[in-house]
Structures are given as structure tokens and as C-alpha cells.
Tab-separated table of C-alpha atoms in Angstrom:
chain	number	residue	atom	x	y	z
A	1	MET	CA	0.000	0.000	0.000
A	2	SER	CA	1.386	3.415	-0.906
A	3	GLN	CA	2.129	6.224	1.501
A	4	PRO	CA	-0.695	8.530	0.259
A	5	ASP	CA	-3.224	5.767	1.000
A	6	LEU	CA	-2.019	5.461	4.563
A	7	LEU	CA	-2.024	9.201	5.090
A	8	THR	CA	-5.621	9.624	4.037
A	9	ASP	CA	-7.250	6.230	4.590
A	10	SER	CA	-7.761	5.446	8.276
A	11	ALA	CA	-9.288	2.082	7.397
A	12	ALA	CA	-6.015	1.124	5.729
A	13	ILE	CA	-4.101	2.150	8.870
A	14	ARG	CA	-6.473	0.084	11.007
A	15	ALA	CA	-5.977	-2.957	8.764
A	16	ARG	CA	-2.215	-2.524	8.859
A	17	VAL	CA	-2.186	-2.395	12.682
A	18	ASP	CA	-4.250	-5.581	12.804
A	19	GLU	CA	-1.760	-7.282	10.480
A	20	LEU	CA	1.277	-6.147	12.471
A	21	LEU	CA	-0.039	-6.819	15.961
A	22	PRO	CA	1.242	-10.424	16.420
A	23	GLY	CA	4.801	-9.342	15.635
A	24	ILE	CA	4.549	-6.313	17.904
A	25	ARG	CA	3.405	-8.551	20.725
A	26	ARG	CA	6.287	-10.987	20.164
A	27	ASP	CA	8.769	-8.138	20.414
A	28	LEU	CA	7.078	-6.872	23.576
A	29	GLU	CA	7.261	-10.318	25.167
A	30	ASP	CA	10.960	-10.611	24.300
A	31	LEU	CA	11.633	-7.277	26.005
A	32	VAL	CA	9.610	-8.277	29.060
A	33	ARG	CA	11.751	-11.391	29.565
A	34	ILE	CA	14.778	-9.159	30.204
A	35	GLU	CA	14.943	-8.343	33.929
A	36	SER	CA	15.844	-4.682	33.520
A	37	VAL	CA	15.305	-3.678	37.154
A	38	SER	CA	17.209	-0.410	37.420
A	39	ALA	CA	16.953	-0.323	41.227
A	40	ASP	CA	18.928	-3.574	41.558
A	41	PRO	CA	22.705	-3.120	41.107
A	42	ALA	CA	23.041	-6.885	40.591
A	43	ARG	CA	20.940	-6.580	37.435
A	44	ALA	CA	22.799	-3.667	35.840
A	45	GLY	CA	23.857	-6.074	33.107
A	46	GLU	CA	20.222	-6.839	32.392
A	47	VAL	CA	19.478	-3.119	32.076
A	48	ARG	CA	22.320	-2.877	29.565
A	49	ARG	CA	21.014	-5.942	27.712
A	50	SER	CA	17.569	-4.356	27.598
A	51	ALA	CA	18.947	-1.164	26.051
A	52	GLU	CA	20.831	-3.169	23.421
A	53	ALA	CA	17.686	-5.168	22.612
A	54	VAL	CA	15.721	-1.947	22.110
A	55	ALA	CA	18.478	-0.563	19.911
A	56	GLU	CA	18.390	-3.721	17.767
A	57	LEU	CA	14.657	-3.282	17.235
A	58	PHE	CA	15.281	0.204	15.856
A	59	ARG	CA	18.136	-1.004	13.672
A	60	ALA	CA	15.808	-3.636	12.230
A	61	GLU	CA	13.454	-0.801	11.239
A	62	ARG	CA	16.337	0.811	9.308
A	63	PHE	CA	16.645	3.923	11.443
A	64	ASP	CA	19.218	6.383	10.136
A	65	SER	CA	21.046	6.440	13.480
A	66	VAL	CA	20.802	4.362	16.640
A	67	ASP	CA	22.922	5.098	19.712
A	68	VAL	CA	23.041	3.665	23.218
A	69	VAL	CA	24.033	6.570	25.447
A	70	SER	CA	24.370	7.364	29.126
A	71	ALA	CA	25.367	10.263	31.315
A	72	GLU	CA	28.027	9.814	33.962
A	73	GLY	CA	26.731	7.380	36.550
A	74	GLY	CA	23.500	6.808	34.685
A	75	ALA	CA	21.807	3.822	33.082
A	76	PRO	CA	21.873	3.294	29.309
A	77	ALA	CA	19.282	5.021	27.160
A	78	VAL	CA	18.615	4.681	23.437
A	79	ILE	CA	18.369	7.582	20.993
A	80	ALA	CA	17.427	6.782	17.396
A	81	HIS	CA	16.349	8.908	14.448
A	82	LYS	CA	14.583	8.246	11.185
A	83	ALA	CA	13.964	11.042	8.714
A	84	GLY	CA	10.614	11.713	7.121
A	85	PRO	CA	9.805	13.950	4.153
A	86	GLU	CA	11.654	17.234	3.878
A	87	GLY	CA	9.829	19.929	5.805
A	88	ALA	CA	7.747	17.470	7.817
A	89	PRO	CA	7.513	17.999	11.575
A	90	THR	CA	9.754	16.040	13.924
A	91	VAL	CA	8.083	13.898	16.564
A	92	LEU	CA	9.961	12.625	19.619
A	93	LEU	CA	8.566	9.359	20.994
A	94	TYR	CA	9.517	8.660	24.630
A	95	ALA	CA	9.217	5.523	26.748
A	96	HIS	CA	11.464	3.766	29.265
A	97	HIS	CA	12.880	0.252	29.229
A	98	ASP	CA	13.706	-0.129	32.915
A	99	VAL	CA	11.157	-1.666	35.275
A	100	GLN	CA	10.269	-1.806	38.949
A	101	PRO	CA	11.478	-4.664	41.164
A	102	GLU	CA	9.133	-7.630	41.041
A	103	ASN	CA	9.372	-8.192	44.818
A	104	ASP	CA	7.967	-11.446	46.216
A	105	HIS	CA	7.349	-13.936	43.404
A	106	ALA	CA	4.789	-15.675	45.618
A	107	ASP	CA	2.462	-12.670	45.162
A	108	TRP	CA	2.340	-13.270	41.394
A	109	ASP	CA	-0.104	-15.661	39.739
A	110	SER	CA	2.505	-16.384	37.039
A	111	PRO	CA	6.275	-15.819	36.823
A	112	PRO	CA	6.899	-12.047	36.760
A	113	PHE	CA	9.306	-12.115	33.819
A	114	GLU	CA	7.466	-14.721	31.744
A	115	PRO	CA	4.634	-12.964	29.852
A	116	THR	CA	1.406	-14.878	30.382
A	117	GLU	CA	-2.009	-14.166	28.885
A	118	ARG	CA	-5.122	-14.535	31.038
A	119	ASP	CA	-8.582	-13.157	30.283
A	120	GLY	CA	-7.415	-10.719	27.642
A	121	ARG	CA	-4.450	-9.366	29.609
A	122	LEU	CA	-0.735	-9.968	29.287
A	123	TYR	CA	0.781	-10.314	32.753
A	124	ALA	CA	4.441	-9.617	33.550
A	125	ARG	CA	6.629	-6.961	35.099
A	126	GLY	CA	6.998	-4.228	32.477
A	127	ALA	CA	4.245	-5.639	30.266
A	128	ALA	CA	2.549	-2.271	30.651
A	129	ASP	CA	4.962	0.050	32.477
A	130	ASP	CA	6.641	0.807	30.217
A	131	LYS	CA	7.820	-1.733	27.692
A	132	ALA	CA	4.369	-1.585	26.146
A	133	GLY	CA	5.112	2.086	25.489
A	134	ILE	CA	8.145	1.055	23.445
A	135	ALA	CA	6.093	-1.550	21.583
A	136	ALA	CA	3.306	0.954	20.859
A	137	HIS	CA	5.807	3.395	19.343
A	138	LEU	CA	7.344	0.638	17.227
A	139	GLY	CA	3.951	-0.560	16.085
A	140	ALA	CA	2.905	2.910	14.943
A	141	LEU	CA	6.134	3.298	12.971
A	142	ARG	CA	5.823	-0.126	11.345
A	143	VAL	CA	2.484	0.912	9.904
A	144	PHE	CA	4.365	3.287	7.592
A	145	GLY	CA	7.599	1.321	7.074
A	146	ASP	CA	10.235	3.399	5.321
A	147	ASP	CA	7.648	5.977	4.209
A	148	LEU	CA	7.237	7.818	7.483
A	149	PRO	CA	4.916	10.821	7.237
A	150	VAL	CA	7.016	12.718	9.817
A	151	SER	CA	10.584	12.612	11.060
A	152	VAL	CA	10.831	10.513	14.206
A	153	THR	CA	13.270	10.508	17.107
A	154	MET	CA	13.027	7.693	19.636
A	155	PHE	CA	14.213	8.342	23.166
A	156	ILE	CA	13.993	5.266	25.396
A	157	GLU	CA	15.255	6.006	28.897
A	158	GLY	CA	16.796	3.457	31.260
A	159	GLU	CA	16.380	4.893	34.754
A	160	GLU	CA	12.850	6.297	34.999
A	161	GLU	CA	11.962	3.870	37.778
A	162	VAL	CA	14.782	5.191	39.970
A	163	GLY	CA	14.065	8.877	39.511
A	164	SER	CA	15.702	9.810	36.180
A	165	ASP	CA	18.608	11.389	38.029
A	166	THR	CA	20.785	11.814	34.933
A	167	LEU	CA	17.948	12.797	32.569
A	168	PRO	CA	18.735	16.543	32.776
A	169	ALA	CA	22.319	15.777	31.759
A	170	LEU	CA	21.124	13.622	28.835
A	171	LEU	CA	18.690	16.313	27.676
A	172	ALA	CA	21.446	18.925	27.810
A	173	GLU	CA	24.098	16.765	26.131
A	174	HIS	CA	21.810	15.547	23.340
A	175	ALA	CA	19.573	18.610	23.049
A	176	GLU	CA	19.915	18.985	19.286
A	177	ALA	CA	19.345	15.291	18.609
A	178	LEU	CA	16.224	15.337	20.804
A	179	ARG	CA	14.726	18.633	19.671
A	180	ALA	CA	11.253	18.132	18.201
A	181	ASP	CA	8.028	19.885	17.304
A	182	VAL	CA	5.891	17.355	19.157
A	183	ILE	CA	6.881	15.074	22.066
A	184	VAL	CA	4.742	11.997	22.800
A	185	ILE	CA	5.425	10.554	26.257
A	186	ALA	CA	3.905	7.079	26.539
A	187	ASP	CA	4.112	6.585	30.307
A	188	SER	CA	0.642	7.318	31.599
A	189	GLY	CA	-2.764	5.735	31.075
A	190	ASN	CA	-6.358	6.046	29.992
A	191	TRP	CA	-9.419	6.891	32.037
A	192	ASP	CA	-10.968	3.445	31.728
A	193	ILE	CA	-11.257	0.495	29.373
A	194	GLY	CA	-12.851	1.975	26.270
A	195	GLU	CA	-12.294	5.589	27.399
A	196	PRO	CA	-9.078	7.280	26.183
A	197	ALA	CA	-7.408	10.230	27.871
A	198	LEU	CA	-4.680	12.818	27.545
A	199	THR	CA	-2.843	13.441	30.799
A	200	THR	CA	-2.688	17.195	31.354
A	201	SER	CA	-1.593	17.477	34.987
A	202	LEU	CA	0.536	15.522	37.440
A	203	ARG	CA	1.390	16.152	41.053
A	204	GLY	CA	4.962	16.691	42.152
A	205	LEU	CA	6.685	15.002	45.058
A	206	VAL	CA	8.623	15.764	48.214
A	207	ARG	CA	9.862	12.712	50.101
A	208	ALA	CA	11.596	13.236	53.393
A	209	ASP	CA	12.641	11.305	56.484
A	210	VAL	CA	11.799	12.992	59.783
A	211	GLU	CA	13.373	11.968	63.077
A	212	VAL	CA	12.113	13.035	66.473
A	213	ARG	CA	14.475	12.570	69.438
A	214	THR	CA	13.603	13.100	73.088
A	215	LEU	CA	16.365	11.160	74.877
A	216	THR	CA	20.029	10.322	74.409
A	217	HIS	CA	19.276	6.719	75.402
A	218	ALA	CA	16.327	4.545	76.428
A	219	VAL	CA	15.182	4.757	80.063
A	220	HIS	CA	12.751	2.791	82.242
A	221	SER	CA	9.153	3.688	81.425
A	222	GLY	CA	8.002	3.317	85.016
A	223	MET	CA	10.805	5.338	86.553
A	224	TRP	CA	10.569	8.205	84.057
A	225	GLY	CA	7.137	7.929	82.412
A	226	GLY	CA	4.842	10.879	83.140
A	227	LEU	CA	7.737	13.331	83.175
A	228	VAL	CA	9.958	12.540	80.198
A	229	PRO	CA	8.267	12.365	76.758
A	230	ASP	CA	9.060	9.343	74.623
A	231	ALA	CA	9.892	9.792	70.962
A	232	LEU	CA	7.008	7.669	69.677
A	233	ILE	CA	4.404	9.819	71.423
A	234	ALA	CA	6.131	12.972	70.190
A	235	LEU	CA	6.332	11.671	66.620
A	236	SER	CA	2.690	10.583	66.773
A	237	ARG	CA	1.644	14.108	67.685
A	238	VAL	CA	3.707	15.525	64.812
A	239	ILE	CA	2.108	13.094	62.352
A	240	ALA	CA	-1.388	13.807	63.695
A	241	SER	CA	-0.875	17.531	63.048
A	242	LEU	CA	-0.387	16.990	59.325
A	243	HIS	CA	-4.127	16.636	58.556
A	244	ASP	CA	-7.191	18.465	59.823
A	245	ASP	CA	-10.286	16.715	61.114
A	246	ALA	CA	-11.728	16.399	57.592
A	247	GLY	CA	-8.547	14.750	56.314
A	248	ASP	CA	-7.229	17.685	54.273
A	249	VAL	CA	-3.493	18.392	54.484
A	250	ALA	CA	-3.083	20.998	57.221
A	251	ILE	CA	0.256	22.456	56.095
A	252	ALA	CA	-0.072	26.205	55.547
A	253	GLY	CA	1.146	27.660	52.252
A	254	LEU	CA	0.556	24.701	49.939
A	255	VAL	CA	-1.241	25.321	46.646
A	256	SER	CA	-4.498	23.708	45.501
A	257	SER	CA	-6.384	24.193	42.256
A	258	PRO	CA	-9.648	23.056	40.638
A	259	ALA	CA	-9.739	19.881	38.584
A	260	ALA	CA	-11.507	18.935	35.381
A	261	ASP	CA	-15.243	18.328	35.599
A	262	VAL	CA	-14.945	14.556	35.662
A	263	THR	CA	-17.068	12.197	37.720
A	264	TYR	CA	-15.270	9.334	39.418
A	265	PRO	CA	-18.030	6.860	40.316
A	266	GLU	CA	-18.098	5.595	43.891
A	267	GLU	CA	-18.088	1.955	42.827
A	268	ARG	CA	-14.973	2.508	40.719
A	269	LEU	CA	-13.221	4.346	43.531
A	270	ARG	CA	-13.812	1.469	45.911
A	271	ALA	CA	-12.971	-1.282	43.441
A	272	GLU	CA	-9.807	0.348	42.103
A	273	SER	CA	-8.462	1.580	45.440
A	274	GLY	CA	-8.990	-1.678	47.316
A	275	ALA	CA	-10.523	0.253	50.234
A	276	VAL	CA	-12.070	-1.893	52.950
A	277	PRO	CA	-15.886	-1.722	52.985
A	278	GLY	CA	-16.319	0.606	55.974
A	279	ILE	CA	-13.696	3.186	55.031
A	280	THR	CA	-14.729	6.793	54.441
A	281	TRP	CA	-12.759	9.109	52.166
A	282	MET	CA	-10.317	11.722	53.397
A	283	GLY	CA	-10.478	15.401	52.553
A	284	THR	CA	-12.950	17.755	50.908
A	285	GLY	CA	-13.789	18.658	47.319
A	286	SER	CA	-14.513	16.375	44.397
A	287	ALA	CA	-12.806	13.010	44.173
A	288	VAL	CA	-10.647	14.090	41.239
A	289	GLU	CA	-9.607	17.300	42.994
A	290	ARG	CA	-8.428	15.280	45.971
A	291	LEU	CA	-6.616	12.834	43.699
A	292	TRP	CA	-5.205	15.212	41.081
A	293	THR	CA	-5.046	18.897	42.033
A	294	LYS	CA	-4.831	19.102	45.831
A	295	PRO	CA	-1.794	18.139	47.899
A	296	SER	CA	-1.787	14.823	49.718
A	297	LEU	CA	0.459	13.474	52.425
A	298	SER	CA	1.144	9.896	53.443
A	299	ILE	CA	3.393	8.176	55.948
A	300	THR	CA	5.020	5.380	53.966
A	301	GLY	CA	7.402	4.020	56.579
A	302	LEU	CA	8.178	4.034	60.308
A	303	ASP	CA	11.298	3.159	62.274
A	304	ALA	CA	10.289	2.111	65.792
A	305	PRO	CA	10.711	-0.943	67.989
A	306	LYS	CA	8.596	-3.928	66.993
A	307	VAL	CA	5.668	-4.770	69.259
A	308	ASP	CA	6.861	-8.346	69.731
A	309	GLY	CA	9.789	-8.272	72.107
A	310	ALA	CA	9.622	-4.544	72.871
A	311	SER	CA	11.299	-3.632	76.153
A	312	ASN	CA	9.504	-1.632	78.828
A	313	THR	CA	11.447	1.557	78.098
A	314	LEU	CA	10.851	5.019	76.735
A	315	VAL	CA	11.937	5.100	73.081
A	316	PRO	CA	14.624	7.768	72.600
A	317	ALA	CA	14.161	8.383	68.841
A	318	ALA	CA	11.664	7.484	66.105
A	319	ARG	CA	11.593	8.122	62.368
A	320	ALA	CA	8.920	8.358	59.696
A	321	LYS	CA	9.099	8.658	55.911
A	322	ILE	CA	6.793	11.372	54.593
A	323	SER	CA	5.500	11.349	51.020
A	324	LEU	CA	4.023	14.754	50.142
A	325	ARG	CA	2.361	15.003	46.724
A	326	VAL	CA	2.586	18.568	45.426
A	327	ALA	CA	-0.367	20.017	43.510
A	328	PRO	CA	0.022	21.460	39.992
A	329	GLY	CA	0.742	25.172	40.256
A	330	ASP	CA	2.956	24.710	43.311
A	331	THR	CA	6.694	24.009	43.382
A	332	ALA	CA	8.675	21.347	45.185
A	333	ASP	CA	10.805	24.045	46.861
A	334	ASN	CA	7.753	25.807	48.276
A	335	ALA	CA	6.204	22.547	49.435
A	336	LEU	CA	9.425	21.521	51.182
A	337	ALA	CA	9.726	24.884	52.918
A	338	CYS	CA	6.103	24.710	54.081
A	339	LEU	CA	6.553	21.131	55.319
A	340	ARG	CA	9.694	22.046	57.240
A	341	ALA	CA	8.042	25.051	58.885
A	342	HIS	CA	5.003	22.991	59.881
A	343	LEU	CA	7.055	20.183	61.385
A	344	GLU	CA	9.196	22.582	63.389
A	345	ALA	CA	6.118	24.426	64.675
A	346	HIS	CA	4.335	21.229	65.722
A	347	THR	CA	7.140	19.286	67.411
A	348	PRO	CA	6.072	19.056	71.070
A	349	TRP	CA	7.948	19.315	74.365
A	350	GLY	CA	11.128	20.719	72.874
A	351	ALA	CA	11.990	17.460	71.115
A	352	GLU	CA	14.802	17.551	68.552
A	353	LEU	CA	13.555	17.257	64.979
A	354	THR	CA	15.726	16.360	61.989
A	355	LEU	CA	14.384	16.526	58.432
A	356	THR	CA	16.328	14.730	55.690
A	357	VAL	CA	15.173	15.213	52.098
A	358	VAL	CA	15.094	11.965	50.117
A	359	ASP	CA	14.060	13.352	46.739
A	360	THR	CA	11.829	15.921	45.073
A	361	GLY	CA	10.039	16.297	41.757
A	362	GLU	CA	8.144	19.137	40.188
A	363	PRO	CA	4.415	19.026	39.423
A	364	THR	CA	3.261	19.513	35.857
A	365	ARG	CA	0.383	21.375	34.245
A	366	ILE	CA	0.103	21.204	30.444
A	367	ASP	CA	-1.818	23.692	28.322
A	368	ALA	CA	-3.301	21.069	25.997
A	369	THR	CA	-4.421	23.455	23.261
A	370	GLY	CA	-3.208	23.862	19.702
A	371	PRO	CA	-2.896	21.834	16.495
A	372	ALA	CA	-0.946	18.908	17.969
A	373	TYR	CA	-3.506	18.386	20.712
A	374	ASP	CA	-6.361	18.705	18.205
A	375	ALA	CA	-4.680	16.027	16.095
A	376	ALA	CA	-4.244	13.789	19.126
A	377	ARG	CA	-7.862	14.134	20.212
A	378	ALA	CA	-9.086	13.333	16.708
A	379	ALA	CA	-6.804	10.290	16.489
A	380	PHE	CA	-7.907	9.017	19.891
A	381	ALA	CA	-11.595	9.464	19.087
A	382	GLU	CA	-11.186	7.505	15.860
A	383	ALA	CA	-9.187	4.709	17.483
A	384	TRP	CA	-11.812	4.359	20.208
A	385	ASP	CA	-14.705	4.321	17.698
A	386	GLY	CA	-16.016	7.793	18.405
A	387	THR	CA	-15.324	8.046	22.159
A	388	GLU	CA	-13.764	11.446	22.799
A	389	PRO	CA	-10.720	11.491	25.087
A	390	ILE	CA	-10.898	13.301	28.400
A	391	ASP	CA	-8.253	15.573	29.879
A	392	MET	CA	-7.095	13.589	32.879
A	393	GLY	CA	-4.978	14.418	35.876
A	394	VAL	CA	-2.676	11.959	37.598
A	395	GLY	CA	-2.147	11.986	41.321
A	396	GLY	CA	1.242	10.366	41.038
A	397	SER	CA	4.441	12.044	39.949
A	398	ILE	CA	6.453	11.822	36.738
A	399	PRO	CA	8.999	14.586	37.381
A	400	PHE	CA	10.803	14.134	34.072
A	401	ILE	CA	7.814	15.607	32.201
A	402	ALA	CA	8.535	18.980	33.798
A	403	GLU	CA	12.147	18.560	32.674
A	404	PHE	CA	11.027	18.004	29.064
A	405	LEU	CA	8.800	21.083	29.225
A	406	GLU	CA	11.707	23.143	30.540
A	407	ALA	CA	14.250	21.775	28.050
A	408	PHE	CA	11.984	22.106	24.996
A	409	PRO	CA	9.502	24.925	25.687
A	410	GLU	CA	8.660	25.280	21.995
A	411	ALA	CA	7.422	21.673	21.690
A	412	SER	CA	3.879	20.404	22.187
A	413	VAL	CA	4.090	17.680	24.850
A	414	LEU	CA	1.459	14.937	24.693
A	415	VAL	CA	1.305	12.577	27.679
A	416	THR	CA	-0.386	9.319	26.716
A	417	GLY	CA	-0.024	5.712	27.770
A	418	VAL	CA	-1.152	2.119	27.733
A	419	GLU	CA	-2.312	1.700	31.321
A	420	ASP	CA	-5.860	1.391	32.634
A	421	PRO	CA	-7.271	1.407	36.188
A	422	ASP	CA	-6.491	-2.297	36.663
A	423	THR	CA	-2.968	-2.314	35.236
A	424	ARG	CA	-1.372	-2.634	38.709
A	425	ALA	CA	1.860	-1.008	37.617
A	426	HIS	CA	4.615	-1.423	40.246
A	427	GLY	CA	2.610	-4.160	41.978
A	428	ALA	CA	2.256	-7.903	41.625
A	429	ASN	CA	0.335	-9.142	38.572
A	430	GLU	CA	1.011	-6.067	36.460
A	431	GLY	CA	-1.019	-6.565	33.311
A	432	LEU	CA	-1.585	-5.041	29.874
A	433	HIS	CA	-5.122	-5.021	28.467
A	434	LEU	CA	-4.434	-6.348	24.973
A	435	ALA	CA	-7.491	-4.888	23.234
A	436	GLU	CA	-6.701	-1.447	24.624
A	437	PHE	CA	-3.068	-1.835	23.579
A	438	GLU	CA	-4.217	-2.350	19.981
A	439	ARG	CA	-6.184	0.891	20.193
A	440	VAL	CA	-3.119	2.697	21.561
A	441	VAL	CA	-1.018	1.546	18.589
A	442	LEU	CA	-3.774	2.565	16.172
A	443	ALA	CA	-4.195	5.972	17.824
A	444	GLU	CA	-0.485	6.730	17.580
A	445	ALA	CA	-0.340	5.740	13.905
A	446	LEU	CA	-3.360	7.954	13.196
A	447	LEU	CA	-1.702	10.752	15.142
A	448	LEU	CA	1.469	10.599	13.039
A	449	ALA	CA	-0.627	10.780	9.856
A	450	ARG	CA	-2.599	13.770	11.143
A	451	LEU	CA	0.503	15.607	12.276
A	452	ALA	CA	1.877	15.262	8.750
A	453	GLN	CA	-1.349	16.644	7.265
A	454	ARG	CA	-1.277	19.646	9.607
């Protein structure tokens, strides 16, 4: 089939995706079998092998250039380029090839690095997040073969799951190679099965360890209790001060903003969150405001003596890990300053408080207007048989998106993805919905054709 047919005939693109899908899936399964866990130093060789496997896939598609690159101390990434017609826009397609640790294999219903299909899903670590993003990009390109309607740069990162620490250095070092008119970041998800979405906001992150100390050493709880405060009680009071009675974050100076007018049905909230039947929700405002555009704060870890075997003494020091999600429109620096001031003001009885920052990431708000976004919405609606995409927020954090926006302010950044509410990314039994994956590949191929026409 000739290039003009594919540019103007969406039925031909749909048929081509259907024809290519078995091969795309085989390549995805091969990638999934590589244990590219970037957080595990013992598997650094697997991360390297994963990058080389991705590079070979691009070489097989006859890209003009394919390079495995890394910044000092960073994991390998792949940058590849294939030219389209002269004067056509350049589209950068991003995904990442590293994956989260699989943790306890006993929690999986099938081996985590052996892709297994059950009930229309492909289960494995990385089957969705984010090796399916790589496969979706490849599938869209294979639709057009050597007759690409646009110039394409592939950027497949290797350390997203450990914070993308060297991404700024890579963006600076390879700025010209990565410069594009449109950037498609395939690392998010859709609103539901059968309902596509563009992600237009993400919360940022401040993670910090806080230690409260009341004693230089443990002392007898009977001899000194009632006079000397123990660190666990002091830390408990600090933690309790972080929310008001309604469950809203009580830290002064944090930013909140309204969210899109989207209804999140109660039955979906309960099913997808795994909340126990009697739980009531925290906070005020709509569900999506609380999940997307207001700050949230969680305690994700505690260092304290175990209950079993605890001695009858006052605990001298206790620690907690705080995860503060920063609303779009705020900054990580402001959120950290507000958190620090609150903790210092609410530490009781003159206890010593130490705050250690673990990491931070900026929130993102995207102005999803203009020709590229119009093209994306049209492509999504066609791929999902007339269902218009929604503009969706994400409560989690993908700090590198803010880095792309800062590095390439002239580009239109589209945040898409292959995940759905039951993907279980980062958890056991991560799974890719195969029918939705086909729509993602189709939507991206349609998008490339529409970007060429515009």
C-alpha cells in the first residue's frame, strides 16, 4: 500500500495495525523477559542488555542512526532517528525500558518475567509500564515502514523507575538530537477500558525522612514515664498535626487548584483503590480534585521498635518517611519549605527534629491546546470508535515531564499511555489489556498521519 493511502485512509491504517499486531506482541514479550530492574545493582547487566535489545529493534526498522548513550553514573538510554519527508515535523517518541522490582514472586499468579495471557491481559513486570510504550511506538512506525509521514526521534530512557537522576544531563548533552516539534510521552494511562485520555496534569513530590528525638538513650518507662516524653508519642503528635479533622493536608502555604469536571463513580473508587468496605474518604472537594489537584500526604514508613519483644522503656528516637504530593501550580521548593516550617512548629515538648530530604520532583500542568492536541484528540476518538478522550490528571508524579517542558519549551508535549485502572503497575500481577493496547497503537499511527497533514 502506498504512503498517500495510509495518510488519508484510516481504514487502511487500522488494517495494517491488525496485520502487524502479532509481531509487535512478540517483540514486547521478548523485552519483558529481560529483567531490567534499574533499582537492583546486581541486574545492571540486564538493564544494559535491555537497552541493546531496544536498539536492535530500531536497527531492524532501518533507522538512520541508533545510539546507546548514558550520562556519567546513569543507566543506558537509546536515541534513534529516522527522517521523514523534507519539511515534515519532527516527533519525539519517549518511553522507558527499565522496570520496577518484582518483589515477592509468591504474590504473582505467574512468573513475573514470563509474559502470560489470562482473560485478555498480558501479565508480567513491564508488560505495561513501560515496555508496552516502546512496543506501541514501534507498532505505529511499522504501519508506515520506510515511508514515514514525519521525522521521528526515539528516546527510550533506562532509569525512569529510579528517579531519572541523569535525565537533565542527557537532555542537555543531546539537546539537538532530541529537539522536536511534538513530544509523545507514553508513560501514563487512559481513564478506563474503552475511554481514552490525555494526561494534562501531574502532582509533584517531596519525600523526606523525619526523626524526632527526646532522649540520648532509652530509660525505664516506670521510673521516668509521666515526666519525660518518649519519641514515639512525640512523633505521633507531629504526624497527627499533618491533617485536619476532615482529612485535608493541614500544612499552611501549599497550593491547591480546581480539577476537570470529571465524575469518578463511587463503585470505581472502591474497586480500584482496594478500600475496605467501611472506610470513608479523606479530605474535601470532588474526588478528582483530591486525587489530582490538591496536595496529599502519606506516611510510607516508620522506624520504631517492633511490638513483639519490645522492652519496657521510653523510646529515645523514632523516624517516619513522609510522602508529600505537590499540587500542579505549586513548586517542590515551596512545598518543602512549608513542610519544614510545619514540622518545626508542631514538634512538642522541645523534642529535637531532623528533616532529611530523600528526593523531590516538580508538578506539571500542560496547556493542551493547539494543532498537535487537536490532532491527538481526533486520532484518539477515531481509534476508540467515536469516544472522545478526556483531559485527565494523575495523582502520582512523573517529574521528568517537567524537565522536558523546561528543556523544549517550543514543543507540544502529549502525555499518553497504555495503562488502565487495573494495570497494577509497580505491583504484583502487572497486566496489559491487549485490546486497549491495539487501540493505543492505532491511535499513535493515526496521530502521526494527522501531524503530517497539519
